[in-house]
Amino acid sequence: MRQFNIVVLFGLFFTIPSMAADFVAPRDGTIANAITNANAKVNGTAYSIEITEDISGSGTINKAVNILADGVLSGALTFADGPGINSEINNITITGGGTNGAIVNSSGFTASQAHNLILNNVTLDSNIRGSQGGAIMNTGVINVNGGTWSNNKASAGGAIYNGGTLNIDGTTISNNSAESSGGAIFTTGTLDISNATFDSNIAKVSGAAIAGQGTITTNKSKFTNNESTDAGGAIRIQNIGTPILTITDTDFIGNTSGNYGGAIALETGTINVTGGKFDTNIASGTGGAIRSRGGTITGTTFNQNRGRQGGGVYNMGALTLENVTMTNNHADNGGGAVYNSSGDLVVKDQSLFEGNTANSGGGAFMISGGNTATISDAIFKGNKSANGSGGAVMIAGTGKVTVTNSTFSDNHADNQYGGGFYSTSMDSYLDNVTFENNSANMGCGLIHMGYKQSGGTITAGFMTIGGNSVFKNNTANAGGAVFNVATLNLDTTDGNIIFTGNTSDFGADIANNDDPSLIATINIIGDTNVLFMDGGIAGPGLINKTGANELIFGVTADNTAFTGTYTQSAGETTV
């Protein structure tokens, strides 16, 4: 609609056009007439087209245009003969353009033909393309500000196919669908999203909101209630090239996938997440919220996500979790919060894992394979494994495990072993840790199963518990605090180690396994500080005290069930 200014001059009123359009449709003719005039214009300023009411029409635009509308366009606009042409579309609704979509920014689908296109408050509704990009096909550059895209359909990229650069800010993208992947967007180029909402988009294969590869960045956006039949309820990154997915302060809520990655699935590349939350996402397979190939997740909250393995995250690469909060996630199999299948895992900076559950191992964490796991400054509270081991953490691989400055409390393995921590690692080190009020069938605080068998040879692994560690009020049928199968080192070099208030029918503090094929051994080392136990040790095996530290058994300690051999070459033992 044309705008007018009111001017008062010597008491008389005049109306003059403030920004007169070069062409007003339908007053001056059809959309086809407007495009013909625009294409005939000598290069210079953009040809302005104003649409003042609902109109039909399509065409190919070869010169710079500025389209302003106060109505609905039923048709399709193709932008060609770029690059270096800057065009703009403002405040228009484009709908029902047959099977050609609404906007094609590339003649012949090549970047060399596309315009630099700006869309301001553009609504794209109910557009259809039989191939890719139900509303938009882009191989150039499009900057989108505001607007709404809904009910668009295509084989891939229900709303848009992007093979160039697409920047979206403040747009609502909802109820779009794809017969294959990318219910809303399919991208092979660069995609940058800010302040956008993706809601209730559907993909019959994968990536209900976004699918593809390349570089994808989201900031301060929301992905809600998107659904894919296979992978990536919201986003799926395909196994092509080395894509990078960067997500900042973005929320994923209520997304679902029929296979893996309830919110996000990566087939290759890395994911970097900062802030935001993943809430109530569901995958029928692995990764209730995320199935990743490694990356970094910082300051993010995961709550009530669910998957078969890895209720929150299923990971297959080097992954760092930093200051994350993971609560009430569930795995039908293992790893209520995280299942680390392969790749080194690092957890640090006050990460919290609370109330997570798994049916068969690792209420919070399941870590398999031969890679390393490093956990520091973490809290594991109230996690539960219903039918497997490791109420909080289950180490099912043989790689090195290090846990420092961390707390395990009120975790439970109801029918198996290791209420707080279960490990088959060949090299585990725990320092400045607290295990309190955990419960299990065996080894309620932790159980060390670290050994490997090759042919007829069994090799024992090592678990070392370092100073400033406390095992308090843990309960199990055997090994109230610790159940040891291989070699357990108790090292007081850096501080005292305290066992107190633990209860069990067999070894309130520590129980050694009685398997004759592998002699369970406890080594007490460190030349300073104190190892205190008020529950006692049970089982066969060896206890070797070689440190100059002091071993103190409290008045309630009961060592009568220890049937092995005790040797001391240094320090003191007080009973």
XYZ file of C-alpha atoms in Angstrom:
575
model
C 0.000 0.000 0.000
C 1.385 3.412 -0.951
C 2.022 5.839 1.874
C 1.332 9.595 1.834
C 2.549 12.524 3.841
C 0.222 15.392 4.822
C 1.831 18.781 4.188
C 0.468 22.122 5.451
C 1.573 25.140 3.403
C 0.041 28.612 3.855
C -3.070 27.098 5.352
C -3.638 24.645 2.432
C -3.523 20.838 2.666
C -1.705 18.743 0.032
C -1.053 14.967 -0.261
C 2.105 13.806 -1.983
C 3.531 10.265 -2.416
C 6.305 9.561 0.112
C 7.871 6.606 -1.687
C 6.056 5.996 -4.941
C 6.502 2.489 -6.362
C 7.637 2.019 -9.964
C 4.736 -0.394 -10.474
C 1.541 -0.937 -8.465
C -0.329 -4.177 -9.014
C -3.064 -4.637 -9.992
C -3.580 -0.886 -10.695
C -0.824 -0.781 -13.318
C -1.248 -4.352 -14.581
C -0.447 -7.947 -13.720
C 2.512 -9.485 -11.912
C 3.799 -10.616 -15.289
C 3.663 -6.980 -16.497
C 5.539 -5.830 -13.401
C 8.293 -8.423 -13.923
C 8.607 -7.518 -17.620
C 9.101 -3.864 -16.709
C 11.597 -4.736 -13.999
C 13.659 -6.891 -16.370
C 13.687 -4.071 -18.941
C 15.146 -1.595 -16.481
C 18.708 -0.461 -16.979
C 20.889 -1.574 -14.083
C 20.826 0.815 -11.170
C 18.486 1.130 -8.233
C 16.084 -1.725 -7.583
C 12.772 -1.651 -9.441
C 10.002 -1.309 -6.847
C 6.789 -3.300 -7.120
C 3.878 -2.718 -4.767
C 1.067 -5.252 -4.472
C -2.053 -3.684 -2.960
C -4.448 -6.652 -2.973
C -4.597 -10.408 -3.456
C -3.295 -11.382 -6.881
C -2.073 -14.356 -8.916
C 1.026 -14.493 -11.071
C 4.485 -15.948 -11.586
C 7.640 -15.077 -13.428
C 11.437 -14.929 -13.600
C 13.137 -11.801 -12.287
C 16.517 -10.932 -13.821
C 17.115 -7.511 -12.282
C 17.134 -6.081 -8.780
C 13.643 -5.632 -7.358
C 12.045 -4.436 -4.148
C 8.630 -5.986 -3.627
C 6.245 -4.546 -1.014
C 2.872 -6.124 -0.521
C -0.372 -5.687 1.330
C -1.943 -8.843 0.007
C -1.474 -12.456 -0.987
C 0.431 -13.634 -4.042
C -0.624 -16.959 -5.470
C 2.276 -17.927 -7.665
C 6.020 -18.451 -7.826
C 8.915 -16.025 -8.229
C 12.227 -17.099 -9.764
C 15.337 -14.937 -9.296
C 18.008 -15.333 -11.989
C 20.955 -13.769 -13.802
C 22.958 -13.162 -10.624
C 25.231 -12.994 -8.772
C 25.708 -9.476 -7.464
C 22.026 -8.596 -7.740
C 20.360 -7.491 -4.518
C 16.616 -8.001 -4.247
C 14.127 -7.688 -1.401
C 10.643 -8.953 -0.601
C 8.611 -7.330 2.192
C 5.394 -8.148 4.060
C 3.948 -10.545 1.527
C 2.142 -13.857 1.799
C 2.938 -16.347 -0.961
C 0.730 -19.382 -1.168
C -0.446 -22.138 -3.440
C 2.059 -21.756 -6.212
C 1.139 -25.054 -7.826
C 4.022 -27.552 -7.866
C 6.761 -24.937 -8.338
C 7.019 -23.679 -4.782
C 6.996 -19.973 -3.948
C 10.551 -18.688 -4.463
C 13.408 -20.043 -6.554
C 16.646 -18.178 -5.923
C 18.741 -19.774 -8.656
C 17.961 -20.204 -12.323
C 18.993 -23.721 -13.196
C 19.710 -24.241 -9.470
C 23.235 -22.815 -9.725
C 24.767 -20.286 -7.352
C 26.098 -18.212 -10.254
C 22.520 -17.288 -11.204
C 21.117 -16.513 -7.759
C 20.403 -13.112 -6.202
C 21.348 -11.822 -2.783
C 17.816 -11.947 -1.467
C 16.261 -10.429 1.676
C 12.891 -11.611 2.989
C 11.284 -9.318 5.589
C 8.141 -10.584 7.336
C 7.289 -12.925 4.493
C 4.653 -15.607 5.042
C 5.003 -18.822 3.025
C 1.931 -20.992 3.366
C 0.770 -24.223 1.682
C 3.335 -24.206 -1.100
C 4.288 -27.486 -2.777
C 7.197 -28.687 -4.873
C 7.449 -32.253 -6.118
C 11.224 -32.362 -5.620
C 13.171 -30.220 -3.115
C 12.146 -27.051 -1.319
C 8.369 -26.841 -0.984
C 8.409 -23.045 -0.572
C 11.981 -21.977 -1.411
C 14.815 -23.356 -3.508
C 18.050 -21.477 -2.754
C 21.596 -21.790 -4.066
C 22.526 -18.155 -3.463
C 22.261 -15.998 -0.353
C 18.997 -15.402 1.490
C 18.620 -13.358 4.665
C 15.292 -13.900 6.405
C 13.864 -11.563 9.038
C 10.645 -12.573 10.774
C 7.755 -14.115 8.929
C 6.005 -17.459 9.133
C 6.507 -20.610 7.054
C 3.833 -23.254 7.475
C 2.099 -26.162 5.740
C 4.635 -26.373 2.929
C 5.499 -29.769 1.388
C 8.240 -31.357 -0.722
C 10.106 -34.619 -1.169
C 12.995 -33.058 0.807
C 13.030 -29.716 2.574
C 9.319 -29.182 3.103
C 9.748 -25.419 3.470
C 13.169 -24.800 1.931
C 16.064 -26.464 0.185
C 19.294 -24.573 0.834
C 22.373 -25.189 -1.259
C 23.887 -21.768 -0.624
C 23.808 -19.494 2.409
C 20.657 -19.115 4.458
C 20.401 -16.799 7.481
C 17.154 -16.915 9.479
C 16.240 -14.533 12.307
C 12.938 -14.461 14.173
C 10.990 -16.763 11.871
C 8.315 -19.272 12.925
C 8.530 -22.498 10.899
C 5.737 -24.978 11.617
C 3.712 -27.872 10.240
C 5.893 -28.370 7.180
C 6.528 -31.890 5.894
C 8.876 -33.896 3.676
C 8.374 -37.299 2.114
C 12.018 -38.095 2.907
C 14.275 -35.800 4.970
C 14.185 -32.226 6.178
C 10.558 -31.672 7.116
C 11.216 -27.922 7.252
C 14.743 -27.423 5.847
C 17.140 -29.559 3.838
C 20.569 -27.950 3.628
C 23.839 -28.727 1.909
C 25.300 -25.268 2.376
C 25.629 -22.857 5.287
C 22.683 -22.386 7.631
C 22.565 -19.819 10.456
C 19.458 -19.604 12.663
C 18.632 -17.108 15.439
C 15.487 -16.486 17.482
C 13.486 -18.919 15.385
C 10.839 -21.494 16.285
C 10.505 -24.889 14.618
C 7.280 -26.564 15.696
C 5.410 -29.717 14.629
C 7.333 -30.330 11.427
C 7.334 -33.887 10.056
C 9.824 -35.955 8.058
C 8.901 -39.419 6.892
C 12.589 -40.379 7.070
C 14.842 -38.069 9.102
C 15.404 -34.539 10.379
C 11.860 -33.244 10.860
C 13.089 -29.662 11.317
C 16.495 -29.752 9.585
C 18.368 -32.410 7.622
C 21.507 -32.370 5.506
C 25.150 -31.466 5.935
C 27.480 -28.489 5.892
C 27.784 -25.860 8.610
C 24.707 -25.368 10.784
C 24.422 -22.869 13.637
C 21.440 -22.173 15.890
C 21.152 -19.450 18.530
C 18.317 -18.628 20.947
C 15.820 -20.780 19.079
C 13.231 -23.453 19.881
C 12.572 -26.866 18.368
C 9.319 -28.309 19.685
C 7.173 -31.330 18.831
C 8.966 -32.202 15.593
C 8.747 -35.837 14.506
C 10.724 -38.105 12.185
C 10.080 -41.726 11.311
C 13.763 -42.694 11.375
C 16.532 -40.466 12.756
C 16.732 -36.988 14.265
C 13.363 -35.881 15.580
C 14.447 -32.261 15.061
C 17.876 -32.317 13.336
C 19.792 -34.974 11.445
C 23.299 -34.441 10.055
C 24.063 -36.873 7.240
C 27.183 -38.960 6.758
C 28.734 -36.648 4.159
C 31.864 -34.527 4.553
C 32.845 -33.058 7.926
C 29.838 -31.020 9.056
C 29.831 -28.866 12.168
C 26.695 -28.355 14.259
C 26.850 -25.461 16.744
C 23.915 -24.871 19.095
C 23.735 -21.969 21.557
C 20.950 -21.212 24.063
C 18.480 -23.285 22.091
C 15.699 -25.463 23.509
C 14.597 -28.868 22.184
C 11.291 -29.969 23.700
C 9.015 -32.886 22.882
C 10.723 -34.014 19.683
C 10.518 -37.695 18.687
C 12.224 -40.103 16.319
C 11.166 -43.591 15.331
C 14.766 -44.790 15.501
C 17.641 -42.774 17.012
C 18.330 -39.207 18.120
C 15.034 -37.992 19.583
C 16.091 -34.374 19.065
C 19.426 -34.579 17.173
C 21.227 -37.316 15.242
C 24.747 -36.937 13.825
C 26.056 -39.493 11.360
C 29.391 -37.696 11.126
C 31.008 -34.444 12.237
C 30.934 -32.885 15.684
C 28.354 -31.162 17.842
C 28.996 -28.164 20.066
C 26.173 -27.219 22.435
C 26.206 -24.314 24.881
C 23.308 -23.557 27.200
C 19.716 -24.347 26.386
C 17.768 -27.450 27.342
C 16.628 -30.826 26.041
C 13.328 -31.797 27.620
C 10.978 -34.775 27.031
C 12.528 -35.843 23.738
C 12.051 -39.513 22.822
C 13.880 -41.965 20.562
C 12.730 -45.526 20.020
C 16.396 -46.447 19.560
C 19.569 -44.825 20.882
C 19.945 -41.253 22.140
C 16.694 -39.991 23.615
C 17.862 -36.402 23.098
C 21.143 -36.629 21.131
C 23.008 -39.284 19.194
C 26.440 -37.783 18.600
C 29.823 -38.512 17.082
C 31.641 -36.445 19.667
C 31.940 -32.778 20.533
C 31.347 -30.526 23.539
C 28.218 -29.869 25.589
C 28.472 -27.012 28.099
C 25.966 -25.600 30.570
C 23.044 -27.529 29.081
C 20.102 -29.169 30.878
C 18.686 -32.582 29.936
C 15.422 -33.565 31.615
C 12.989 -36.450 31.111
C 14.411 -37.611 27.803
C 14.045 -41.282 26.883
C 15.728 -43.790 24.574
C 16.625 -47.448 24.375
C 20.290 -46.695 25.166
C 21.396 -43.290 26.373
C 18.217 -41.630 27.595
C 19.903 -38.232 27.262
C 22.937 -38.786 25.008
C 24.271 -41.756 23.038
C 27.829 -40.980 21.969
C 30.335 -42.528 19.536
C 33.280 -40.128 19.595
C 35.398 -37.916 21.853
C 32.861 -36.057 23.999
C 33.203 -33.448 26.752
C 30.334 -32.703 29.161
C 30.969 -29.497 31.080
C 28.684 -28.080 33.779
C 25.710 -30.054 32.456
C 22.582 -30.968 34.406
C 20.970 -34.298 33.525
C 17.885 -35.231 35.540
C 15.139 -37.856 35.303
C 16.252 -39.261 31.959
C 15.527 -42.930 31.231
C 17.007 -45.722 29.113
C 15.028 -48.864 28.415
C 18.385 -50.632 28.222
C 21.583 -49.000 29.551
C 22.787 -45.479 30.312
C 19.859 -43.528 31.739
C 21.547 -40.181 31.055
C 24.567 -41.075 28.868
C 25.657 -44.153 26.932
C 29.242 -43.752 25.702
C 29.768 -46.446 23.081
C 33.187 -45.314 21.853
C 35.525 -42.356 22.107
C 37.087 -40.709 25.138
C 34.638 -39.145 27.594
C 35.336 -36.135 29.830
C 32.890 -34.911 32.492
C 33.784 -31.814 34.521
C 32.877 -28.512 36.199
C 30.032 -29.261 38.618
C 27.984 -31.484 36.350
C 24.902 -32.960 38.040
C 23.317 -36.345 37.295
C 20.207 -36.889 39.387
C 17.191 -39.165 39.249
C 18.197 -40.909 36.020
C 17.127 -44.534 35.517
C 18.038 -47.501 33.329
C 16.516 -50.933 33.130
C 19.755 -52.822 32.566
C 22.873 -51.011 33.707
C 24.233 -47.542 34.388
C 21.399 -45.545 35.901
C 23.226 -42.362 34.888
C 26.213 -43.562 32.780
C 27.033 -46.634 30.729
C 30.586 -46.490 29.364
C 31.742 -49.279 27.055
C 34.676 -49.926 24.740
C 38.352 -49.430 25.463
C 38.498 -45.643 25.569
C 39.251 -43.468 28.569
C 36.726 -41.795 30.868
C 37.631 -38.820 33.056
C 35.098 -37.543 35.566
C 35.805 -34.594 37.860
C 33.729 -32.266 40.053
C 30.545 -34.219 39.375
C 27.528 -35.150 41.488
C 25.638 -38.430 41.000
C 22.521 -38.480 43.151
C 19.455 -40.696 43.275
C 20.140 -42.607 40.066
C 18.887 -46.165 39.661
C 19.556 -49.309 37.651
C 16.514 -51.561 37.920
C 17.913 -54.860 36.639
C 21.569 -54.185 35.855
C 24.731 -53.054 37.604
C 25.926 -49.552 38.343
C 23.154 -47.545 39.959
C 24.961 -44.374 38.894
C 27.878 -45.423 36.666
C 28.638 -48.668 34.870
C 32.047 -49.016 33.226
C 31.583 -51.937 30.840
C 34.866 -51.470 28.985
C 38.529 -51.932 29.815
C 39.826 -48.399 29.208
C 41.341 -46.167 31.868
C 38.874 -44.467 34.216
C 39.656 -41.497 36.473
C 37.165 -40.017 38.959
C 38.139 -37.046 41.154
C 36.382 -34.573 43.454
C 33.017 -36.248 42.905
C 30.085 -37.426 45.019
C 27.899 -40.525 44.643
C 24.860 -40.551 46.935
C 21.520 -42.363 47.180
C 22.126 -44.373 44.019
C 20.721 -47.896 43.719
C 21.324 -51.075 41.722
C 18.321 -53.022 42.923
C 19.104 -56.480 41.581
C 22.774 -56.402 40.584
C 26.105 -54.883 41.616
C 27.617 -51.479 42.342
C 24.982 -49.135 43.725
C 27.185 -46.143 43.001
C 29.880 -47.374 40.627
C 30.553 -50.602 38.735
C 33.795 -51.000 36.811
C 35.444 -53.611 34.621
C 38.242 -51.173 33.778
C 41.792 -52.487 33.862
C 42.998 -49.157 35.290
C 40.704 -47.097 37.528
C 41.682 -44.225 39.797
C 39.313 -42.557 42.286
C 40.534 -39.635 44.386
C 38.716 -37.274 46.750
C 35.427 -39.092 46.212
C 32.435 -39.585 48.489
C 30.105 -42.596 48.309
C 27.145 -42.244 50.665
C 23.806 -44.030 51.108
C 24.174 -46.162 47.991
C 22.716 -49.672 47.892
C 23.064 -52.803 45.789
C 23.112 -56.574 45.848
C 26.932 -56.514 45.940
C 29.365 -53.640 46.404
C 26.859 -50.915 47.078
C 29.373 -48.093 46.976
C 31.410 -49.516 44.130
C 32.458 -52.837 42.646
C 35.769 -53.440 40.936
C 35.655 -56.255 38.367
C 38.791 -55.243 36.476
C 40.387 -58.243 34.835
C 40.708 -59.755 31.384
C 41.047 -63.310 30.154
C 43.025 -64.449 27.122
C 42.949 -68.161 26.523
C 43.681 -69.698 29.900
C 45.414 -66.596 31.291
C 43.630 -64.146 33.570
C 45.195 -60.714 34.110
C 44.061 -58.573 37.032
C 43.464 -54.881 36.567
C 43.899 -52.183 39.181
C 41.578 -49.826 40.982
C 43.152 -47.160 43.180
C 41.203 -45.186 45.766
C 43.096 -42.058 46.743
C 43.057 -39.740 49.744
C 40.259 -37.555 51.047
C 37.760 -40.253 50.106
C 34.770 -41.267 52.232
C 32.503 -44.336 52.071
C 29.565 -43.807 54.411
C 26.268 -45.572 55.141
C 26.309 -47.759 52.052
C 24.442 -51.101 52.085
C 24.797 -54.373 50.164
C 24.518 -58.131 50.598
C 28.281 -58.431 50.085
C 30.798 -55.601 50.298
C 28.811 -52.792 51.878
C 31.134 -50.162 50.452
C 33.403 -52.040 47.995
C 33.333 -55.457 46.342
C 36.749 -56.353 44.924
C 37.440 -59.007 42.302
C 40.931 -58.058 41.117
C 43.465 -55.653 42.684
C 42.385 -52.758 44.915
C 44.893 -50.104 46.019
C 44.040 -47.894 49.005
C 46.439 -44.941 48.846
C 46.447 -42.359 51.660
C 49.291 -40.250 50.265
C 47.052 -37.221 49.658
C 44.685 -37.629 52.605
C 42.707 -39.957 54.827
C 40.399 -42.673 53.517
C 37.346 -43.258 55.706
C 34.919 -46.206 55.728
C 32.114 -45.675 58.229
C 28.542 -46.767 58.807
C 28.511 -49.239 55.928
C 26.509 -52.436 56.387
C 26.547 -55.887 54.799
C 26.117 -59.544 55.692
C 29.594 -60.154 54.268
C 32.254 -57.445 54.572
C 30.617 -54.231 55.732
C 33.434 -52.151 54.270
C 35.149 -54.427 51.711
C 34.474 -57.940 50.442
C 36.999 -59.858 48.346
C 35.677 -62.204 45.694
C 36.228 -65.907 46.351
C 36.869 -67.003 42.746
C 39.956 -69.305 43.005
C 41.034 -68.495 39.447
C 41.808 -64.900 40.408
C 43.184 -63.922 43.824
C 41.564 -60.698 45.008
C 44.228 -58.417 46.463
C 44.085 -55.277 48.612
C 47.236 -53.127 48.732
C 47.382 -50.496 51.490
C 49.903 -47.850 50.411
C 50.924 -44.278 51.246
C 53.384 -43.143 53.891
C 51.155 -40.572 55.616
C 47.596 -40.170 56.907
C 45.047 -42.772 57.997
C 42.920 -45.549 56.553
C 39.938 -45.960 58.902
C 37.346 -48.755 58.838
C 34.571 -49.426 61.311
C 32.910 -52.202 59.332
C 35.669 -54.605 58.360
C 36.873 -56.838 55.524
C 35.612 -60.280 54.443
C 36.585 -62.974 51.972
C 39.782 -64.708 50.866
C 42.711 -63.201 49.003
C 45.579 -61.001 50.088
C 45.979 -57.813 52.093
C 49.413 -56.222 51.693
C 50.210 -53.215 53.863
C 53.395 -51.651 52.514
C 52.736 -47.998 53.346
C 53.996 -46.223 56.478
C 50.481 -44.886 57.049
C 48.192 -46.062 59.854
C 45.367 -48.587 59.430
C 42.715 -48.211 62.130
C 39.807 -50.600 62.630
C 37.050 -49.076 64.744
C 35.469 -50.827 67.700
C 32.576 -52.104 65.557
C 34.806 -53.520 62.815
C 34.356 -57.237 62.128
C 37.145 -58.966 60.214
C 36.283 -62.522 61.253
C 35.062 -63.367 57.769
C 38.440 -62.522 56.234
C 40.048 -65.893 55.419
C 42.988 -64.744 53.358
C 46.529 -63.648 54.168
C 47.481 -60.329 55.756
C 51.061 -59.037 55.503
C 52.488 -55.781 56.840
C 55.921 -54.381 56.073
C 55.465 -50.755 57.176
C 53.329 -48.456 59.280
C 50.899 -49.344 62.030
C 47.667 -51.300 62.333
C 45.312 -50.594 65.228
C 42.440 -52.956 66.003
